[in-house]
Short mmCIF file of C-alpha atoms (C1' of nucleotides) in Angstrom, two decimals:
data_model
loop_
_atom_site.label_atom_id
_atom_site.label_comp_id
_atom_site.label_asym_id
_atom_site.label_seq_id
_atom_site.Cartn_x
_atom_site.Cartn_y
_atom_site.Cartn_z
CA MET A 291 -231.93 -8.72 85.85
CA PRO A 292 -232.23 -5.23 87.35
CA ASP A 293 -229.85 -2.28 87.14
CA GLY A 294 -231.73 -0.17 84.64
CA SER A 295 -234.36 -2.82 84.01
CA GLN A 296 -237.62 -1.92 82.28
CA LYS A 297 -239.69 -4.92 83.42
CA LYS A 298 -242.02 -4.56 86.35
CA PRO A 299 -240.03 -5.09 89.56
CA SER A 300 -240.49 -8.24 91.62
CA ARG A 301 -241.40 -8.22 95.29
CA ILE A 302 -237.76 -8.69 96.26
CA GLN A 303 -236.64 -5.97 93.91
CA LYS A 304 -239.10 -3.48 95.33
CA ARG A 305 -238.11 -4.24 98.90
CA ASN A 306 -234.38 -4.17 98.31
CA ARG A 307 -234.39 -1.00 96.23
CA ARG A 308 -236.33 0.67 99.01
CA VAL A 309 -233.96 -0.64 101.67
CA ILE A 310 -230.94 0.52 99.69
CA LEU A 311 -232.33 3.99 99.05
CA ASP A 312 -233.17 4.36 102.71
CA ALA A 313 -229.68 3.32 103.76
CA ALA A 314 -228.14 5.59 101.16
CA LEU A 315 -230.21 8.53 102.38
CA GLU A 316 -228.91 7.96 105.88
CA VAL A 317 -225.30 7.86 104.72
CA PHE A 318 -225.33 10.53 102.01
CA SER A 319 -227.23 12.97 104.23
CA ARG A 320 -224.52 12.74 106.85
CA HIS A 321 -221.34 12.63 104.81
CA GLY A 322 -222.23 14.12 101.44
CA TYR A 323 -221.61 12.37 98.16
CA ARG A 324 -217.84 12.11 98.20
CA GLY A 325 -217.67 11.33 101.90
CA SER A 326 -220.00 8.34 101.58
CA THR A 327 -218.91 4.86 100.59
CA LEU A 328 -220.74 1.93 99.09
CA ASP A 329 -219.53 -0.17 102.00
CA GLN A 330 -221.21 2.16 104.47
CA ILE A 331 -224.43 2.01 102.47
CA ALA A 332 -224.18 -1.77 102.18
CA THR A 333 -223.67 -2.20 105.92
CA GLU A 334 -226.52 0.19 106.70
CA ALA A 335 -228.76 -1.71 104.29
CA GLY A 336 -227.72 -5.12 105.57
CA LEU A 337 -226.68 -6.22 102.10
CA SER A 338 -223.38 -6.98 100.43
CA LYS A 339 -221.71 -4.39 98.23
CA PRO A 340 -222.00 -6.40 95.01
CA ASN A 341 -225.62 -7.01 95.81
CA ILE A 342 -226.19 -3.29 95.94
CA LEU A 343 -224.54 -2.91 92.57
CA TYR A 344 -226.95 -5.54 91.31
CA TYR A 345 -229.81 -3.13 91.98
CA PHE A 346 -228.16 0.15 91.02
CA ASP A 347 -225.74 1.11 88.29
CA GLY A 348 -223.33 2.60 90.80
CA LYS A 349 -222.84 5.06 93.60
CA GLU A 350 -223.82 8.03 91.51
CA ALA A 351 -227.02 6.39 90.24
CA ILE A 352 -228.23 5.94 93.81
CA HIS A 353 -227.47 9.56 94.63
CA VAL A 354 -229.21 10.84 91.52
CA GLU A 355 -232.33 8.82 92.27
CA LEU A 356 -232.46 10.18 95.82
CA LEU A 357 -232.14 13.75 94.58
CA ALA A 358 -234.87 13.29 91.97
CA LYS A 359 -237.24 11.91 94.59
CA LEU A 360 -236.32 14.74 96.93
CA MET A 361 -237.16 17.46 94.43
CA SER A 362 -240.67 16.27 93.71
CA GLU A 363 -241.51 15.68 97.36
CA TRP A 364 -240.19 18.98 98.66
CA LEU A 365 -241.62 21.16 95.94
CA ALA A 366 -245.15 19.87 96.45
CA PRO A 367 -246.08 22.13 99.41
CA LEU A 368 -244.98 25.22 97.49
CA GLU A 369 -247.05 24.16 94.49
CA GLU A 370 -250.08 23.72 96.70
CA MET A 371 -250.13 27.37 97.72
CA ASP A 372 -253.54 28.46 96.43
CA PRO A 373 -253.82 31.79 94.56
CA ASP A 374 -257.49 31.97 95.52
CA GLY A 375 -256.97 31.36 99.23
CA ASP A 376 -256.33 33.91 101.94
CA PRO A 377 -252.76 35.19 101.43
CA GLN A 378 -251.70 35.15 105.07
CA LYS A 379 -253.30 31.78 105.67
CA GLU A 380 -251.71 30.28 102.56
CA LEU A 381 -248.22 31.54 103.37
CA LEU A 382 -248.35 30.64 107.05
CA GLY A 383 -249.75 27.25 106.10
CA TYR A 384 -246.82 26.73 103.78
CA ILE A 385 -244.37 27.76 106.50
CA THR A 386 -245.93 25.42 109.02
CA LYS A 387 -245.87 22.58 106.53
CA LYS A 388 -242.19 23.16 105.84
CA MET A 389 -241.38 23.19 109.54
CA GLU A 390 -243.21 19.91 109.98
CA MET A 391 -241.28 18.41 107.10
CA SER A 392 -237.97 19.55 108.56
CA ARG A 393 -238.94 17.93 111.81
CA ALA A 394 -240.15 14.70 110.26
CA TYR A 395 -237.58 14.28 107.48
CA PRO A 396 -234.28 15.88 108.50
CA ARG A 397 -232.32 13.43 106.36
CA GLN A 398 -233.85 14.69 103.13
CA SER A 399 -233.14 18.21 104.23
CA ARG A 400 -229.50 17.42 104.93
CA LEU A 401 -229.16 15.56 101.65
CA PHE A 402 -230.28 18.69 99.85
CA ALA A 403 -228.07 20.95 101.94
CA ASN A 404 -225.03 18.80 101.25
CA GLU A 405 -225.66 18.88 97.53
CA ILE A 406 -226.10 22.65 97.41
CA ILE A 407 -223.14 23.44 99.69
CA GLN A 408 -221.05 21.32 97.37
CA GLY A 409 -222.08 23.54 94.48
CA ALA A 410 -225.06 21.45 93.28
CA PRO A 411 -222.94 19.43 90.82
CA ARG A 412 -225.63 16.78 90.27
CA MET A 413 -228.66 18.96 90.83
CA GLN A 414 -228.21 22.18 88.91
CA PRO A 415 -230.32 20.99 85.94
CA HIS A 416 -233.13 20.01 88.31
CA LEU A 417 -232.94 23.42 89.95
CA GLN A 418 -233.11 25.20 86.61
CA SER A 419 -235.94 23.12 85.20
CA GLY A 420 -237.91 22.30 88.34
CA LEU A 421 -237.32 24.87 91.03
CA LYS A 422 -236.73 28.08 89.11
CA PRO A 423 -240.07 28.27 87.23
CA LEU A 424 -242.05 27.44 90.36
CA PHE A 425 -240.05 29.97 92.36
CA ASP A 426 -240.72 32.70 89.81
CA ALA A 427 -244.40 31.86 89.64
CA LYS A 428 -244.80 32.01 93.40
CA CYS A 429 -242.88 35.27 93.54
CA ASP A 430 -245.41 36.70 91.10
CA LEU A 431 -248.29 35.37 93.16
CA ILE A 432 -246.92 36.89 96.36
CA ARG A 433 -246.29 40.19 94.61
CA ALA A 434 -249.89 40.21 93.42
CA TRP A 435 -251.06 39.63 96.99
CA MET A 436 -248.93 42.54 98.13
CA ASP A 437 -250.26 44.75 95.37
CA ALA A 438 -253.74 43.93 96.61
CA GLY A 439 -252.70 45.14 100.06
CA LYS A 440 -253.16 41.73 101.63
CA LEU A 441 -249.53 41.41 102.75
CA ALA A 442 -246.87 43.82 103.90
CA ARG A 443 -244.77 44.95 100.96
CA MET A 444 -241.31 43.39 100.60
CA ASP A 445 -239.18 41.50 98.10
CA PRO A 446 -241.07 38.22 97.48
CA ALA A 447 -237.92 36.36 96.44
CA HIS A 448 -236.12 37.11 99.67
CA LEU A 449 -239.26 36.36 101.64
CA ILE A 450 -239.31 32.85 100.22
CA LEU A 451 -235.57 32.49 100.79
CA SER A 452 -236.03 33.49 104.44
CA ILE A 453 -238.65 30.81 104.87
CA TRP A 454 -236.40 28.20 103.34
CA ALA A 455 -233.44 29.39 105.38
CA ILE A 456 -235.19 29.00 108.70
CA THR A 457 -236.99 25.75 108.06
CA GLN A 458 -233.85 24.25 106.54
CA HIS A 459 -231.78 25.41 109.50
CA TYR A 460 -233.81 23.59 112.11
CA ALA A 461 -233.34 20.34 110.24
CA ASP A 462 -229.71 20.67 109.23
CA PHE A 463 -228.27 22.14 112.41
CA GLU A 464 -229.84 19.64 114.76
CA ALA A 465 -226.41 18.91 116.26
CA GLN A 466 -225.98 22.55 117.22
CA LEU A 467 -229.51 22.76 118.53
CA GLN A 468 -228.96 19.82 120.81
CA VAL A 469 -226.12 21.69 122.46
CA LEU A 470 -227.94 25.00 122.81
CA LEU A 471 -231.44 23.72 123.64
CA PRO A 472 -230.96 20.32 125.25
CA ASP A 473 -234.62 19.27 125.33
CA PRO A 474 -235.59 18.37 121.74
CA GLN A 475 -239.34 18.33 122.37
CA THR A 476 -239.38 21.83 123.87
CA ALA A 477 -236.95 23.10 121.24
CA TRP A 478 -239.12 21.99 118.31
CA ASP A 479 -242.33 23.26 119.84
CA GLY A 480 -240.65 26.59 120.58
CA ALA A 481 -239.27 26.72 117.08
CA GLU A 482 -242.62 26.16 115.43
CA SER A 483 -244.41 28.77 117.49
CA HIS A 484 -241.57 31.28 117.11
CA VAL A 485 -241.48 30.88 113.34
CA ALA A 486 -245.25 31.24 113.07
CA PHE A 487 -245.15 34.34 115.27
CA MET A 488 -242.26 35.82 113.35
CA PHE A 489 -243.75 35.50 109.89
CA ARG A 490 -247.22 36.51 110.99
CA LYS A 491 -245.81 39.76 112.33
CA LEU A 492 -243.66 40.23 109.25
CA LEU A 493 -246.45 39.61 106.76
CA THR A 494 -249.15 41.65 108.44
CA PRO A 495 -249.45 44.92 106.50
CA MET B 147 -188.68 20.62 112.21
CA PRO B 148 -192.36 21.58 112.35
CA ASP B 149 -195.45 19.43 112.86
CA GLY B 150 -196.23 20.37 116.42
CA SER B 151 -193.09 22.46 116.83
CA GLN B 152 -192.76 24.87 119.72
CA LYS B 153 -190.04 27.10 118.26
CA LYS B 154 -190.96 30.37 116.64
CA PRO B 155 -191.92 29.69 113.03
CA SER B 156 -189.65 30.78 110.20
CA ARG B 157 -190.79 32.98 107.33
CA ILE B 158 -191.27 29.92 105.11
CA GLN B 159 -193.16 28.07 107.81
CA LYS B 160 -195.56 30.94 108.32
CA ARG B 161 -196.21 31.30 104.63
CA ASN B 162 -196.71 27.60 103.97
CA ARG B 163 -198.91 26.96 106.97
CA ARG B 164 -201.09 29.84 105.80
CA VAL B 165 -201.17 28.56 102.24
CA ILE B 166 -202.08 25.06 103.42
CA LEU B 167 -204.84 26.27 105.73
CA ASP B 168 -206.28 28.38 102.95
CA ALA B 169 -206.24 25.49 100.51
CA ALA B 170 -207.74 23.18 103.13
CA LEU B 171 -210.51 25.68 103.82
CA GLU B 172 -211.36 25.71 100.14
CA VAL B 173 -211.49 21.93 99.93
CA PHE B 174 -213.08 21.07 103.29
CA SER B 175 -215.74 23.75 102.87
CA ARG B 176 -216.86 22.17 99.61
CA HIS B 177 -216.62 18.46 100.31
CA GLY B 178 -216.74 18.11 104.08
CA TYR B 179 -214.16 16.25 106.09
CA ARG B 180 -214.58 12.75 104.72
CA GLY B 181 -215.07 13.94 101.17
CA SER B 182 -211.81 15.88 101.11
CA THR B 183 -208.43 14.36 100.33
CA LEU B 184 -204.90 15.40 101.16
CA ASP B 185 -204.12 15.23 97.46
CA GLN B 186 -206.82 17.81 96.72
CA ILE B 187 -205.48 20.07 99.43
CA ALA B 188 -201.93 19.59 98.20
CA THR B 189 -202.87 20.45 94.62
CA GLU B 190 -204.86 23.47 95.77
CA ALA B 191 -201.91 24.62 97.88
CA GLY B 192 -199.36 23.99 95.15
CA LEU B 193 -197.36 21.70 97.42
CA SER B 194 -196.66 17.98 97.52
CA LYS B 195 -198.59 15.75 99.87
CA PRO B 196 -195.61 14.78 102.01
CA ASN B 197 -194.71 18.42 102.24
CA ILE B 198 -198.11 19.14 103.71
CA LEU B 199 -197.60 16.40 106.26
CA TYR B 200 -194.34 18.08 107.14
CA TYR B 201 -196.32 21.07 108.40
CA PHE B 202 -199.32 19.31 109.92
CA ASP B 203 -199.72 16.08 111.87
CA GLY B 204 -202.33 14.83 109.46
CA LYS B 205 -205.63 15.49 107.76
CA GLU B 206 -207.53 15.75 111.01
CA ALA B 207 -205.06 18.21 112.53
CA ILE B 208 -205.63 20.62 109.66
CA HIS B 209 -209.37 20.34 110.03
CA VAL B 210 -209.24 20.86 113.78
CA GLU B 211 -207.10 23.97 113.39
CA LEU B 212 -209.52 25.43 110.87
CA LEU B 213 -212.47 24.80 113.16
CA ALA B 214 -210.74 26.38 116.13
CA LYS B 215 -209.93 29.50 114.14
CA LEU B 216 -213.47 29.60 112.84
CA MET B 217 -215.02 29.55 116.30
CA SER B 218 -213.09 32.51 117.65
CA GLU B 219 -213.61 34.61 114.52
CA TRP B 220 -217.32 33.98 114.18
CA LEU B 221 -218.20 34.37 117.82
CA ALA B 222 -216.59 37.81 118.06
CA PRO B 223 -219.50 39.85 116.63
CA LEU B 224 -221.93 38.24 119.06
CA GLU B 225 -219.62 39.02 121.97
CA GLU B 226 -219.42 42.63 120.89
CA MET B 227 -223.13 43.20 121.37
CA ASP B 228 -223.15 45.93 124.02
CA PRO B 229 -225.58 45.64 126.96
CA ASP B 230 -225.43 49.40 127.41
CA GLY B 231 -226.17 50.27 123.79
CA ASP B 232 -229.55 50.76 122.17
CA PRO B 233 -231.14 47.29 121.90
CA GLN B 234 -232.52 47.64 118.37
CA LYS B 235 -229.32 49.22 117.13
CA GLU B 236 -227.17 46.54 118.75
CA LEU B 237 -229.18 43.65 117.37
CA LEU B 238 -229.54 45.09 113.89
CA GLY B 239 -225.85 45.91 113.91
CA TYR B 240 -225.11 42.29 114.77
CA ILE B 241 -227.37 41.07 111.99
CA THR B 242 -225.76 43.37 109.46
CA LYS B 243 -222.30 42.28 110.54
CA LYS B 244 -223.24 38.63 110.15
CA MET B 245 -224.62 39.26 106.67
CA GLU B 246 -221.41 40.99 105.68
CA MET B 247 -219.40 38.08 106.99
CA SER B 248 -221.50 35.58 105.06
CA ARG B 249 -220.90 37.62 101.95
CA ALA B 250 -217.17 38.04 102.50
CA TYR B 251 -216.30 34.62 103.93
CA PRO B 252 -218.67 32.00 102.55
CA ARG B 253 -216.02 29.30 102.85
CA GLN B 254 -215.88 29.56 106.63
CA SER B 255 -219.63 29.45 106.73
CA ARG B 256 -219.72 26.30 104.64
CA LEU B 257 -216.97 24.70 106.70
CA PHE B 258 -219.11 25.19 109.77
CA ALA B 259 -222.27 23.99 108.05
CA ASN B 260 -220.55 20.84 106.86
CA GLU B 261 -219.30 20.04 110.33
CA ILE B 262 -222.69 20.56 111.96
CA ILE B 263 -224.66 18.69 109.31
CA GLN B 264 -222.29 15.80 109.85
CA GLY B 265 -223.24 15.78 113.53
CA ALA B 266 -220.40 18.02 114.77
CA PRO B 267 -218.05 15.08 115.50
CA ARG B 268 -214.98 17.27 115.86
CA MET B 269 -216.67 20.39 117.17
CA GLN B 270 -219.09 19.39 119.88
CA PRO B 271 -216.66 20.21 122.72
CA HIS B 272 -216.06 23.66 121.21
CA LEU B 273 -219.79 24.22 120.99
CA GLN B 274 -220.30 23.21 124.60
CA SER B 275 -217.44 25.26 126.00
CA GLY B 276 -217.38 28.20 123.62
CA LEU B 277 -220.74 28.73 122.02
CA LYS B 278 -223.19 27.59 124.68
CA PRO B 279 -222.20 30.01 127.49
CA LEU B 280 -222.12 32.96 125.11
CA PHE B 281 -225.47 31.95 123.66
CA ASP B 282 -227.05 31.72 127.09
CA ALA B 283 -225.59 35.07 128.14
CA LYS B 284 -226.91 36.82 125.07
CA CYS B 285 -230.31 35.21 125.52
CA ASP B 286 -230.40 36.70 129.00
CA LEU B 287 -229.37 40.08 127.67
CA ILE B 288 -232.07 40.06 125.01
CA ARG B 289 -234.65 38.93 127.53
CA ALA B 290 -233.67 41.85 129.76
CA TRP B 291 -234.11 44.23 126.84
CA MET B 292 -237.55 42.78 126.21
CA ASP B 293 -238.46 43.08 129.86
CA ALA B 294 -237.52 46.75 129.63
CA GLY B 295 -239.95 47.11 126.74
CA LYS B 296 -237.24 47.97 124.26
CA LEU B 297 -237.92 45.01 121.97
CA ALA B 298 -241.00 43.03 121.00
CA ARG B 299 -241.41 40.03 123.26
CA MET B 300 -240.44 36.64 121.84
CA ASP B 301 -238.22 33.67 122.62
CA PRO B 302 -234.65 35.06 122.55
CA ALA B 303 -233.09 31.70 121.75
CA HIS B 304 -235.17 31.24 118.63
CA LEU B 305 -234.59 34.85 117.67
CA ILE B 306 -230.84 34.24 117.63
CA LEU B 307 -231.34 30.96 115.78
CA SER B 308 -233.40 32.78 113.14
CA ILE B 309 -230.61 35.27 112.63
CA TRP B 310 -228.07 32.51 112.25
CA ALA B 311 -230.33 30.56 109.94
CA ILE B 312 -230.78 33.39 107.48
CA THR B 313 -227.22 34.70 107.44
CA GLN B 314 -225.87 31.17 107.17
CA HIS B 315 -228.27 30.38 104.35
CA TYR B 316 -227.10 33.16 102.07
CA ALA B 317 -223.54 31.90 102.36
CA ASP B 318 -224.13 28.16 102.16
CA PHE B 319 -226.78 28.05 99.46
CA GLU B 320 -224.98 30.29 97.01
CA ALA B 321 -225.35 27.63 94.30
CA GLN B 322 -229.12 27.72 94.67
CA LEU B 323 -229.15 31.49 94.77
CA GLN B 324 -227.27 31.72 91.51
CA VAL B 325 -230.03 29.75 89.84
CA LEU B 326 -232.91 31.71 91.36
CA LEU B 327 -231.41 35.21 91.33
CA PRO B 328 -228.85 35.24 88.51
CA ASP B 329 -227.29 38.63 89.26
CA PRO B 330 -225.13 38.18 92.38
CA GLN B 331 -224.67 41.89 93.07
CA THR B 332 -228.41 42.62 93.06
CA ALA B 333 -229.11 39.44 95.00
CA TRP B 334 -226.77 40.33 97.85
CA ASP B 335 -227.92 43.93 98.06
CA GLY B 336 -231.52 42.78 98.08
CA ALA B 337 -230.71 40.19 100.71
CA GLU B 338 -229.09 42.69 103.05
CA SER B 339 -231.90 45.20 102.81
CA HIS B 340 -234.58 42.51 103.14
CA VAL B 341 -232.98 41.02 106.23
CA ALA B 342 -232.59 44.43 107.85
CA PHE B 343 -236.22 45.27 107.05
CA MET B 344 -237.45 41.94 108.30
CA PHE B 345 -235.77 42.04 111.67
CA ARG B 346 -236.49 45.71 112.25
CA LYS B 347 -240.18 45.00 111.82
CA LEU B 348 -239.96 41.89 113.96
CA LEU B 349 -238.09 43.53 116.82
CA THR B 350 -240.08 46.76 117.02
CA PRO B 351 -242.43 46.42 119.99
"C1'" DT C 1 -167.98 29.86 100.85
"C1'" DC C 2 -169.14 26.19 103.11
"C1'" DG C 3 -171.43 23.39 106.46
"C1'" DT C 4 -175.69 22.60 108.78
"C1'" DG C 5 -180.37 22.29 109.71
"C1'" DG C 6 -184.66 23.18 107.83
"C1'" DA C 7 -187.52 22.23 103.52
"C1'" DT C 8 -188.81 19.27 99.69
"C1'" DT C 9 -189.04 15.33 96.80
"C1'" DT C 10 -188.91 10.44 95.62
"C1'" DA C 11 -190.32 6.07 96.36
"C1'" DC C 12 -192.95 3.57 98.83
"C1'" DC C 13 -197.02 1.09 102.05
"C1'" DA C 14 -201.17 -0.91 103.75
"C1'" DA C 15 -205.85 -0.11 103.83
"C1'" DA C 16 -209.97 1.47 101.64
"C1'" DT C 17 -212.68 2.31 97.58
"C1'" DG C 18 -215.75 1.67 93.40
"C1'" DG C 19 -216.54 -1.87 90.63
"C1'" DT C 20 -216.57 -6.71 88.00
"C1'" DA C 21 -216.89 -11.81 86.75
"C1'" DA C 22 -218.50 -15.87 87.66
"C1'" DA C 23 -220.04 -19.32 90.71
"C1'" DA C 24 -223.55 -20.60 94.02
"C1'" DA C 25 -227.96 -20.26 96.05
"C1'" DT C 26 -232.62 -19.32 95.85
"C1'" DT C 27 -237.02 -18.26 93.93
"C1'" DT C 28 -240.32 -18.57 90.23
"C1'" DT C 29 -242.41 -20.79 86.48
"C1'" DA C 30 -243.74 -24.41 83.40
"C1'" DT D 107 -240.68 -31.21 90.56
"C1'" DA D 108 -237.38 -29.88 87.29
"C1'" DA D 109 -235.85 -26.23 84.37
"C1'" DA D 110 -235.36 -21.33 84.00
"C1'" DA D 111 -234.73 -17.09 85.88
"C1'" DT D 112 -233.46 -14.23 89.50
"C1'" DT D 113 -230.81 -13.10 93.55
"C1'" DT D 114 -226.68 -13.41 96.43
"C1'" DT D 115 -222.02 -14.51 97.46
"C1'" DT D 116 -217.12 -15.28 96.67
"C1'" DA D 117 -213.07 -13.87 94.89
"C1'" DC D 118 -211.02 -10.56 92.70
"C1'" DC D 119 -208.96 -5.92 90.53
"C1'" DA D 120 -207.24 -1.26 89.62
"C1'" DT D 121 -207.18 3.07 91.72
"C1'" DT D 122 -207.20 6.13 95.49
"C1'" DT D 123 -206.16 7.33 100.08
"C1'" DG D 124 -203.66 8.75 104.42
"C1'" DG D 125 -199.29 8.31 105.77
"C1'" DT D 126 -193.92 7.17 106.19
"C1'" DA D 127 -188.73 6.74 105.43
"C1'" DA D 128 -185.03 8.24 103.47
"C1'" DA D 129 -182.66 10.73 100.18
"C1'" DT D 130 -181.99 15.26 98.31
"C1'" DC D 131 -182.25 20.11 97.93
"C1'" DC D 132 -181.61 24.69 99.53
"C1'" DA D 133 -181.32 28.91 102.53
"C1'" DC D 134 -178.62 31.16 105.68
"C1'" DG D 135 -175.39 32.21 109.39
"C1'" DA D 136 -170.40 31.50 110.73
#
DNA sequence: TCGTGGATTTACCAAATGGTAAAAATTTTA
DNA sequence: TAAAATTTTTACCATTTGGTAAATCCACGA
């Protein structure tokens, strides 16, 4: 009997929870929390609404679980930035990785954007406890690199925000991109090389 | 009898339509189209729901009117970029203007973001007819400036997209910003000077 | 000041929404 | 294979939602 069950999940449970979360990601990432309905999620998942509520405590529980998963997955590349590596290489590697993630997982990106635009009502604690310390640490690291003359001097916080802004934008504003640059393949390739060029020039002392 | 009335609007009509649009902007910009309700808008406006439907044909009509207004207001600064001016000055002026707008009118920015993230269901025609031609024209202008050696060479389309990405980000992700950079005043000042620095360095040949 | 048309409220609807209880079906286990 | 446990469906329910009809209120010009 799932919901908030402690026992190890059965085969069916694992499959259906995955199917539901995937459907919910699709729906929530498009319409935000309030704009999404359990019926939409149920249809997308190919299950009945009560069946979905058999696996999750409710609409909010699904959303919370998606956000928790999101945080850990999207913070990883930032964590991996190595203090002992070459500063330019580390930062550009991080930027490239983020662009690839935006390209590969635009739904996660939109889910996050929706939550933040809404005022982060269900995520603020996660931001405080998860994102903030890591952000501060990486700001310190970047500042140290700048002090060592390895990077052009600038505000590390706003540097990181710029990176997030641009990578996030290419995922979230896909609909606009498709109007302005009709060929998706060319657009993404152009985006990746432009972003690499841009930050290389910016970071070079 | 308003709704789609042709007659010149009375004093009361003008005031109430303005009040309703302002309330709707507040609500739509937070929750997106589907996540917003007429009751929320009515409460925010200090009017009854039927009274709101006395002034507008329905929920969608309000949203459409907001989007139309948005387009003309936010495209203006791009239009004003002068082909005969100094390229660096024109572009940096545009960037500064966009940052100021993000700071002053974050609700419009979020309204737009919500619509695009959702797939631009009500705005795609506007993008095609309004944004696309202007975007292409300005790409040509920037390319000409680059050909003349006045700006560093890069893909003009992605340059413009970078500008939009960053200015948009500071407006839409305010909730995240407040966690990472607790003092709003310092954050915004830092943002504006960082963005100016960043693009000056990028654009200098 | 009084009538008239514009503005507002009251009282509703039908459909959609998040959620529940219990029966039915199916899978697992003994 | 039969009992036990899990999974799914059926049938609901209360609330919310976008919207309407008609009654009422009120501002303003004759």
